[in-house]
Amino acid sequence: MERILIKNANIITMDENVSGDCMIIDEGRILAVGREEKLIAEKVRGADVIDMKGATIVPGFIDPHGHFFISAMAHKLFVDVSCYPIGKIKSIPMLIRKLQCYEKEHPGKSAIIGFGFDDTLAEEYRMPTAADLDQVSTKRSIIVLHTSLHMLSANTIAMQRAGIMDDTFRPECGKVYYENGKPTGVFEEADTMAPIVKKAFSAKMLFSILKAMEEESDRYLQQGITTVCEGAGNMAGLYKLAYRAHRMKNRAIVCQSLKTDGKVPQRIVFKDGKQLIDGPVKLIADGSIQAYTAYLTKPYYRNHPSRPKPEGYCGNPGMTREKLECAVDDIGKEGRAFAVHCNGDAALDMVLDTFAKAPHANRNARNLIIHCQMARDDQLDRMKEMGLLPSFFPAHIYVWGDNHVNTFLGEERGSRIDPIGSAVERQMCFSLHNDAPVTEPSPLTLIWNAVSRITQKGEIIAPEQKISVYDALKGVTCDAAFQYGIESWLGSLTPGKRADFIVLDRNVLIVPMEEIPSIGIVEVWLDGKRVR
């Protein structure tokens, strides 16, 4: 690989000790960053010179939490039934018509899976029932996945194939809705959803997975994401196959879930560990705020009109306290880190208490709190003391911010969703994520979310929680790398690190705030090679 000189560039290195207008790349690594005159004199004999003509360069974006595989499936194999403003669906009749059209255009016996529906954004404010979905087909399984991935609806045949016929199906965690002893077709949380999802996947779908991952890889690159994340599951083997088949260009952080028997999965080993990255072990402490399954210390502000909850309902934990304690201890015994899904403040209390008391918890690891949406100041103080690192989901501010304030949580709690400003005040290392496919992968939009805190209706919620563009940029570059222990070779444009970077058509640090989401990704480089 030849030596490359990138010159005449506005280089935002994300390393306060490194600056310059040109960069030398050698064997896929950054050899030097500095001022052109000095570098040309010292180190660029025989280099291939590329003049950026003043364009802005930043490190390649790192997705610190998402579900790349599910996002690939959603775009390639599922029906897009996302509700406005993410998609076009506004009501259940619109949903049914979309699925009916798809069924006619794709005849066969395999399940039809729709992804992205959100009852809290639909006119009826409810999930479709089995009776609704039976209008699409009574012979094929029809499944609609909630945008949060914490709920689904299924038609009658899908439930029958999963063996769910009456109210005897009552898993330890989650909820199935019944009427007169029969399931209505609405299922909350993983334990209840699993039998239906397992029966829905066919061999025909599996043949398309690698192609779906290849196309998704390019979609992520279009957003400047050079490192993707698989935030849960046990799909290391699939990623190895994708890399061996040259279907993916991006690096991938894979966070494996506990095995079905509760045991800690083995570490991922693949080549030099720089392409397929072994992430922390994934745990799930609660559900989704907009699905009313997050675990809160105080009741939800308004009851759900179509899925009414008992008086004083605060949601439920995603796993029992005993199982969480056992998992944290077992992970610590193996010298591993965990990444635990926490939306509600009661779930976070449970995690903090567990971490404090678990005798073998790995307190030297970079353990992550994923979402961290309702973290109170006292909880952030405890996290800081314990060394627990937050990854925030600021896309919620725009997409669901109005509902957080007016429906889910009320003014005091809802406006403070994703308290990133409080994390900055405490000098905490945080990251920002889209949780794709819950929201589309777009680091630049995340930066805008964190900087503006603007909702769909144009309201600014908790303006004291706004942060600077530079701090937000850290959340998708250097600080995201630190959280996963890869900062020695990724996350900033520092000599010695891998040459993963992107070229922007405008300077993200100085454009008007409202222009940040529309900044163009002109080029994407991985290991010193232009890949887009």
mmCIF file with all atom_site columns, N, CA and C in Angstrom, residues 279-324:
data_model
loop_
_atom_site.group_PDB
_atom_site.id
_atom_site.type_symbol
_atom_site.label_atom_id
_atom_site.label_alt_id
_atom_site.label_comp_id
_atom_site.label_asym_id
_atom_site.label_entity_id
_atom_site.label_seq_id
_atom_site.pdbx_PDB_ins_code
_atom_site.Cartn_x
_atom_site.Cartn_y
_atom_site.Cartn_z
_atom_site.occupancy
_atom_site.B_iso_or_equiv
_atom_site.pdbx_formal_charge
_atom_site.auth_seq_id
_atom_site.auth_comp_id
_atom_site.auth_asym_id
_atom_site.auth_atom_id
_atom_site.pdbx_PDB_model_num
ATOM 1   N N  . GLY A 1 279 ? -17.436 -7.270  21.856 1.00 0.00 ? 279 GLY A N  1
ATOM 2   C CA . GLY A 1 279 ? -17.997 -6.264  22.742 1.00 0.00 ? 279 GLY A CA 1
ATOM 3   C C  . GLY A 1 279 ? -18.375 -6.844  24.094 1.00 0.00 ? 279 GLY A C  1
ATOM 4   N N  . PRO A 1 280 ? -18.905 -6.006  24.988 1.00 0.00 ? 280 PRO A N  1
ATOM 5   C CA . PRO A 1 280 ? -19.351 -6.481  26.294 1.00 0.00 ? 280 PRO A CA 1
ATOM 6   C C  . PRO A 1 280 ? -20.566 -7.396  26.173 1.00 0.00 ? 280 PRO A C  1
ATOM 7   N N  . VAL A 1 281 ? -20.871 -8.100  27.240 1.00 0.00 ? 281 VAL A N  1
ATOM 8   C CA . VAL A 1 281 ? -22.021 -9.012  27.259 1.00 0.00 ? 281 VAL A CA 1
ATOM 9   C C  . VAL A 1 281 ? -23.294 -8.196  27.479 1.00 0.00 ? 281 VAL A C  1
ATOM 10  N N  . LYS A 1 282 ? -24.305 -8.441  26.663 1.00 0.00 ? 282 LYS A N  1
ATOM 11  C CA . LYS A 1 282 ? -25.542 -7.645  26.715 1.00 0.00 ? 282 LYS A CA 1
ATOM 12  C C  . LYS A 1 282 ? -26.533 -8.208  27.730 1.00 0.00 ? 282 LYS A C  1
ATOM 13  N N  . LEU A 1 283 ? -27.074 -7.323  28.558 1.00 0.00 ? 283 LEU A N  1
ATOM 14  C CA . LEU A 1 283 ? -28.130 -7.650  29.512 1.00 0.00 ? 283 LEU A CA 1
ATOM 15  C C  . LEU A 1 283 ? -29.298 -6.692  29.268 1.00 0.00 ? 283 LEU A C  1
ATOM 16  N N  . ILE A 1 284 ? -30.489 -7.078  29.689 1.00 0.00 ? 284 ILE A N  1
ATOM 17  C CA . ILE A 1 284 ? -31.677 -6.250  29.482 1.00 0.00 ? 284 ILE A CA 1
ATOM 18  C C  . ILE A 1 284 ? -32.405 -6.087  30.811 1.00 0.00 ? 284 ILE A C  1
ATOM 19  N N  . ALA A 1 285 ? -32.377 -4.858  31.348 1.00 0.00 ? 285 ALA A N  1
ATOM 20  C CA . ALA A 1 285 ? -32.960 -4.604  32.659 1.00 0.00 ? 285 ALA A CA 1
ATOM 21  C C  . ALA A 1 285 ? -34.421 -4.170  32.593 1.00 0.00 ? 285 ALA A C  1
ATOM 22  N N  . ASP A 1 286 ? -34.890 -3.700  31.442 1.00 0.00 ? 286 ASP A N  1
ATOM 23  C CA . ASP A 1 286 ? -36.302 -3.324  31.307 1.00 0.00 ? 286 ASP A CA 1
ATOM 24  C C  . ASP A 1 286 ? -36.661 -3.228  29.841 1.00 0.00 ? 286 ASP A C  1
ATOM 25  N N  . GLY A 1 287 ? -37.791 -2.571  29.556 1.00 0.00 ? 287 GLY A N  1
ATOM 26  C CA . GLY A 1 287 ? -38.265 -2.486  28.188 1.00 0.00 ? 287 GLY A CA 1
ATOM 27  C C  . GLY A 1 287 ? -38.180 -1.084  27.626 1.00 0.00 ? 287 GLY A C  1
ATOM 28  N N  . SER A 1 288 ? -39.268 -0.639  26.995 1.00 0.00 ? 288 SER A N  1
ATOM 29  C CA . SER A 1 288 ? -39.309 0.616   26.252 1.00 0.00 ? 288 SER A CA 1
ATOM 30  C C  . SER A 1 288 ? -40.305 1.578   26.887 1.00 0.00 ? 288 SER A C  1
ATOM 31  N N  . ILE A 1 289 ? -39.922 2.849   26.990 1.00 0.00 ? 289 ILE A N  1
ATOM 32  C CA . ILE A 1 289 ? -40.828 3.844   27.568 1.00 0.00 ? 289 ILE A CA 1
ATOM 33  C C  . ILE A 1 289 ? -42.081 3.978   26.714 1.00 0.00 ? 289 ILE A C  1
ATOM 34  N N  . GLN A 1 290 ? -41.921 4.119   25.385 1.00 0.00 ? 290 GLN A N  1
ATOM 35  C CA . GLN A 1 290 ? -43.084 4.323   24.527 1.00 0.00 ? 290 GLN A CA 1
ATOM 36  C C  . GLN A 1 290 ? -43.935 3.069   24.379 1.00 0.00 ? 290 GLN A C  1
ATOM 37  N N  . ALA A 1 291 ? -43.383 1.914   24.755 1.00 0.00 ? 291 ALA A N  1
ATOM 38  C CA . ALA A 1 291 ? -44.180 0.687   24.778 1.00 0.00 ? 291 ALA A CA 1
ATOM 39  C C  . ALA A 1 291 ? -44.788 0.441   26.160 1.00 0.00 ? 291 ALA A C  1
ATOM 40  N N  . TYR A 1 292 ? -44.523 1.342   27.096 1.00 0.00 ? 292 TYR A N  1
ATOM 41  C CA . TYR A 1 292 ? -45.001 1.231   28.481 1.00 0.00 ? 292 TYR A CA 1
ATOM 42  C C  . TYR A 1 292 ? -44.442 0.002   29.187 1.00 0.00 ? 292 TYR A C  1
ATOM 43  N N  . THR A 1 293 ? -43.248 -0.407  28.806 1.00 0.00 ? 293 THR A N  1
ATOM 44  C CA . THR A 1 293 ? -42.634 -1.571  29.457 1.00 0.00 ? 293 THR A CA 1
ATOM 45  C C  . THR A 1 293 ? -41.323 -1.209  30.164 1.00 0.00 ? 293 THR A C  1
ATOM 46  N N  . ALA A 1 294 ? -40.896 0.060   30.099 1.00 0.00 ? 294 ALA A N  1
ATOM 47  C CA . ALA A 1 294 ? -39.735 0.480   30.874 1.00 0.00 ? 294 ALA A CA 1
ATOM 48  C C  . ALA A 1 294 ? -40.104 0.470   32.356 1.00 0.00 ? 294 ALA A C  1
ATOM 49  N N  . TYR A 1 295 ? -39.114 0.275   33.211 1.00 0.00 ? 295 TYR A N  1
ATOM 50  C CA . TYR A 1 295 ? -39.329 0.106   34.646 1.00 0.00 ? 295 TYR A CA 1
ATOM 51  C C  . TYR A 1 295 ? -39.026 1.429   35.355 1.00 0.00 ? 295 TYR A C  1
ATOM 52  N N  . LEU A 1 296 ? -40.077 2.088   35.875 1.00 0.00 ? 296 LEU A N  1
ATOM 53  C CA . LEU A 1 296 ? -39.967 3.418   36.456 1.00 0.00 ? 296 LEU A CA 1
ATOM 54  C C  . LEU A 1 296 ? -40.140 3.376   37.975 1.00 0.00 ? 296 LEU A C  1
ATOM 55  N N  . THR A 1 297 ? -39.625 4.397   38.651 1.00 0.00 ? 297 THR A N  1
ATOM 56  C CA . THR A 1 297 ? -39.826 4.486   40.105 1.00 0.00 ? 297 THR A CA 1
ATOM 57  C C  . THR A 1 297 ? -41.189 5.078   40.439 1.00 0.00 ? 297 THR A C  1
ATOM 58  N N  . LYS A 1 298 ? -41.730 5.914   39.540 1.00 0.00 ? 298 LYS A N  1
ATOM 59  C CA . LYS A 1 298 ? -43.053 6.496   39.732 1.00 0.00 ? 298 LYS A CA 1
ATOM 60  C C  . LYS A 1 298 ? -43.928 6.127   38.540 1.00 0.00 ? 298 LYS A C  1
ATOM 61  N N  . PRO A 1 299 ? -45.251 6.077   38.713 1.00 0.00 ? 299 PRO A N  1
ATOM 62  C CA . PRO A 1 299 ? -46.125 5.610   37.634 1.00 0.00 ? 299 PRO A CA 1
ATOM 63  C C  . PRO A 1 299 ? -46.019 6.437   36.353 1.00 0.00 ? 299 PRO A C  1
ATOM 64  N N  . TYR A 1 300 ? -46.403 5.804   35.265 1.00 0.00 ? 300 TYR A N  1
ATOM 65  C CA . TYR A 1 300 ? -46.515 6.518   33.995 1.00 0.00 ? 300 TYR A CA 1
ATOM 66  C C  . TYR A 1 300 ? -47.517 7.667   34.154 1.00 0.00 ? 300 TYR A C  1
ATOM 67  N N  . TYR A 1 301 ? -47.290 8.732   33.409 1.00 0.00 ? 301 TYR A N  1
ATOM 68  C CA . TYR A 1 301 ? -48.081 9.950   33.561 1.00 0.00 ? 301 TYR A CA 1
ATOM 69  C C  . TYR A 1 301 ? -49.541 9.731   33.166 1.00 0.00 ? 301 TYR A C  1
ATOM 70  N N  . ARG A 1 302 ? -49.768 9.161   32.002 1.00 0.00 ? 302 ARG A N  1
ATOM 71  C CA . ARG A 1 302 ? -51.129 8.855   31.556 1.00 0.00 ? 302 ARG A CA 1
ATOM 72  C C  . ARG A 1 302 ? -51.211 7.373   31.214 1.00 0.00 ? 302 ARG A C  1
ATOM 73  N N  . ASN A 1 303 ? -52.319 6.764   31.572 1.00 0.00 ? 303 ASN A N  1
ATOM 74  C CA . ASN A 1 303 ? -52.503 5.354   31.264 1.00 0.00 ? 303 ASN A CA 1
ATOM 75  C C  . ASN A 1 303 ? -52.664 5.160   29.757 1.00 0.00 ? 303 ASN A C  1
ATOM 76  N N  . HIS A 1 304 ? -52.267 3.985   29.295 1.00 0.00 ? 304 HIS A N  1
ATOM 77  C CA . HIS A 1 304 ? -52.398 3.688   27.868 1.00 0.00 ? 304 HIS A CA 1
ATOM 78  C C  . HIS A 1 304 ? -53.863 3.383   27.571 1.00 0.00 ? 304 HIS A C  1
ATOM 79  N N  . PRO A 1 305 ? -54.459 4.072   26.580 1.00 0.00 ? 305 PRO A N  1
ATOM 80  C CA . PRO A 1 305 ? -55.895 3.903   26.339 1.00 0.00 ? 305 PRO A CA 1
ATOM 81  C C  . PRO A 1 305 ? -56.303 2.535   25.808 1.00 0.00 ? 305 PRO A C  1
ATOM 82  N N  . SER A 1 306 ? -55.434 1.850   25.080 1.00 0.00 ? 306 SER A N  1
ATOM 83  C CA . SER A 1 306 ? -55.826 0.561   24.497 1.00 0.00 ? 306 SER A CA 1
ATOM 84  C C  . SER A 1 306 ? -55.148 -0.625  25.180 1.00 0.00 ? 306 SER A C  1
ATOM 85  N N  . ARG A 1 307 ? -54.122 -0.357  25.946 1.00 0.00 ? 307 ARG A N  1
ATOM 86  C CA . ARG A 1 307 ? -53.483 -1.403  26.756 1.00 0.00 ? 307 ARG A CA 1
ATOM 87  C C  . ARG A 1 307 ? -53.457 -0.915  28.203 1.00 0.00 ? 307 ARG A C  1
ATOM 88  N N  . PRO A 1 308 ? -54.621 -0.754  28.824 1.00 0.00 ? 308 PRO A N  1
ATOM 89  C CA . PRO A 1 308 ? -54.698 -0.153  30.159 1.00 0.00 ? 308 PRO A CA 1
ATOM 90  C C  . PRO A 1 308 ? -53.902 -0.943  31.193 1.00 0.00 ? 308 PRO A C  1
ATOM 91  N N  . LYS A 1 309 ? -53.258 -0.194  32.067 1.00 0.00 ? 309 LYS A N  1
ATOM 92  C CA . LYS A 1 309 ? -52.430 -0.782  33.109 1.00 0.00 ? 309 LYS A CA 1
ATOM 93  C C  . LYS A 1 309 ? -53.105 -0.579  34.471 1.00 0.00 ? 309 LYS A C  1
ATOM 94  N N  . PRO A 1 310 ? -52.748 -1.371  35.453 1.00 0.00 ? 310 PRO A N  1
ATOM 95  C CA . PRO A 1 310 ? -53.339 -1.206  36.779 1.00 0.00 ? 310 PRO A CA 1
ATOM 96  C C  . PRO A 1 310 ? -52.944 0.125   37.421 1.00 0.00 ? 310 PRO A C  1
ATOM 97  N N  . GLU A 1 311 ? -53.695 0.551   38.388 1.00 0.00 ? 311 GLU A N  1
ATOM 98  C CA . GLU A 1 311 ? -53.414 1.788   39.104 1.00 0.00 ? 311 GLU A CA 1
ATOM 99  C C  . GLU A 1 311 ? -51.999 1.763   39.671 1.00 0.00 ? 311 GLU A C  1
ATOM 100 N N  . GLY A 1 312 ? -51.278 2.853   39.463 1.00 0.00 ? 312 GLY A N  1
ATOM 101 C CA . GLY A 1 312 ? -49.918 2.932   39.986 1.00 0.00 ? 312 GLY A CA 1
ATOM 102 C C  . GLY A 1 312 ? -48.897 2.139   39.191 1.00 0.00 ? 312 GLY A C  1
ATOM 103 N N  . TYR A 1 313 ? -49.214 1.778   37.948 1.00 0.00 ? 313 TYR A N  1
ATOM 104 C CA . TYR A 1 313 ? -48.317 0.954   37.118 1.00 0.00 ? 313 TYR A CA 1
ATOM 105 C C  . TYR A 1 313 ? -47.012 1.682   36.810 1.00 0.00 ? 313 TYR A C  1
ATOM 106 N N  . CYS A 1 314 ? -45.902 0.999   37.067 1.00 0.00 ? 314 CYS A N  1
ATOM 107 C CA . CYS A 1 314 ? -44.570 1.571   36.852 1.00 0.00 ? 314 CYS A CA 1
ATOM 108 C C  . CYS A 1 314 ? -43.732 0.759   35.873 1.00 0.00 ? 314 CYS A C  1
ATOM 109 N N  . GLY A 1 315 ? -44.360 -0.160  35.131 1.00 0.00 ? 315 GLY A N  1
ATOM 110 C CA . GLY A 1 315 ? -43.590 -1.033  34.254 1.00 0.00 ? 315 GLY A CA 1
ATOM 111 C C  . GLY A 1 315 ? -43.004 -2.206  35.018 1.00 0.00 ? 315 GLY A C  1
ATOM 112 N N  . ASN A 1 316 ? -42.160 -2.965  34.331 1.00 0.00 ? 316 ASN A N  1
ATOM 113 C CA . ASN A 1 316 ? -41.597 -4.175  34.935 1.00 0.00 ? 316 ASN A CA 1
ATOM 114 C C  . ASN A 1 316 ? -40.134 -4.339  34.533 1.00 0.00 ? 316 ASN A C  1
ATOM 115 N N  . PRO A 1 317 ? -39.352 -5.000  35.388 1.00 0.00 ? 317 PRO A N  1
ATOM 116 C CA . PRO A 1 317 ? -37.965 -5.288  35.005 1.00 0.00 ? 317 PRO A CA 1
ATOM 117 C C  . PRO A 1 317 ? -37.919 -6.291  33.864 1.00 0.00 ? 317 PRO A C  1
ATOM 118 N N  . GLY A 1 318 ? -36.858 -6.231  33.070 1.00 0.00 ? 318 GLY A N  1
ATOM 119 C CA . GLY A 1 318 ? -36.693 -7.145  31.949 1.00 0.00 ? 318 GLY A CA 1
ATOM 120 C C  . GLY A 1 318 ? -36.141 -8.488  32.363 1.00 0.00 ? 318 GLY A C  1
ATOM 121 N N  . MET A 1 319 ? -35.573 -8.554  33.552 1.00 0.00 ? 319 MET A N  1
ATOM 122 C CA . MET A 1 319 ? -35.110 -9.804  34.126 1.00 0.00 ? 319 MET A CA 1
ATOM 123 C C  . MET A 1 319 ? -35.225 -9.676  35.642 1.00 0.00 ? 319 MET A C  1
ATOM 124 N N  . THR A 1 320 ? -35.352 -10.773 36.319 1.00 0.00 ? 320 THR A N  1
ATOM 125 C CA . THR A 1 320 ? -35.495 -10.697 37.764 1.00 0.00 ? 320 THR A CA 1
ATOM 126 C C  . THR A 1 320 ? -34.207 -10.174 38.389 1.00 0.00 ? 320 THR A C  1
ATOM 127 N N  . ARG A 1 321 ? -34.333 -9.588  39.558 1.00 0.00 ? 321 ARG A N  1
ATOM 128 C CA . ARG A 1 321 ? -33.170 -9.075  40.269 1.00 0.00 ? 321 ARG A CA 1
ATOM 129 C C  . ARG A 1 321 ? -32.158 -10.200 40.524 1.00 0.00 ? 321 ARG A C  1
ATOM 130 N N  . GLU A 1 322 ? -32.670 -11.385 40.810 1.00 0.00 ? 322 GLU A N  1
ATOM 131 C CA . GLU A 1 322 ? -31.786 -12.517 41.096 1.00 0.00 ? 322 GLU A CA 1
ATOM 132 C C  . GLU A 1 322 ? -30.978 -12.900 39.862 1.00 0.00 ? 322 GLU A C  1
ATOM 133 N N  . LYS A 1 323 ? -31.629 -12.925 38.705 1.00 0.00 ? 323 LYS A N  1
ATOM 134 C CA . LYS A 1 323 ? -30.923 -13.272 37.467 1.00 0.00 ? 323 LYS A CA 1
ATOM 135 C C  . LYS A 1 323 ? -29.914 -12.193 37.099 1.00 0.00 ? 323 LYS A C  1
ATOM 136 N N  . LEU A 1 324 ? -30.273 -10.937 37.330 1.00 0.00 ? 324 LEU A N  1
ATOM 137 C CA . LEU A 1 324 ? -29.348 -9.848  37.045 1.00 0.00 ? 324 LEU A CA 1
ATOM 138 C C  . LEU A 1 324 ? -28.113 -9.954  37.936 1.00 0.00 ? 324 LEU A C  1
#
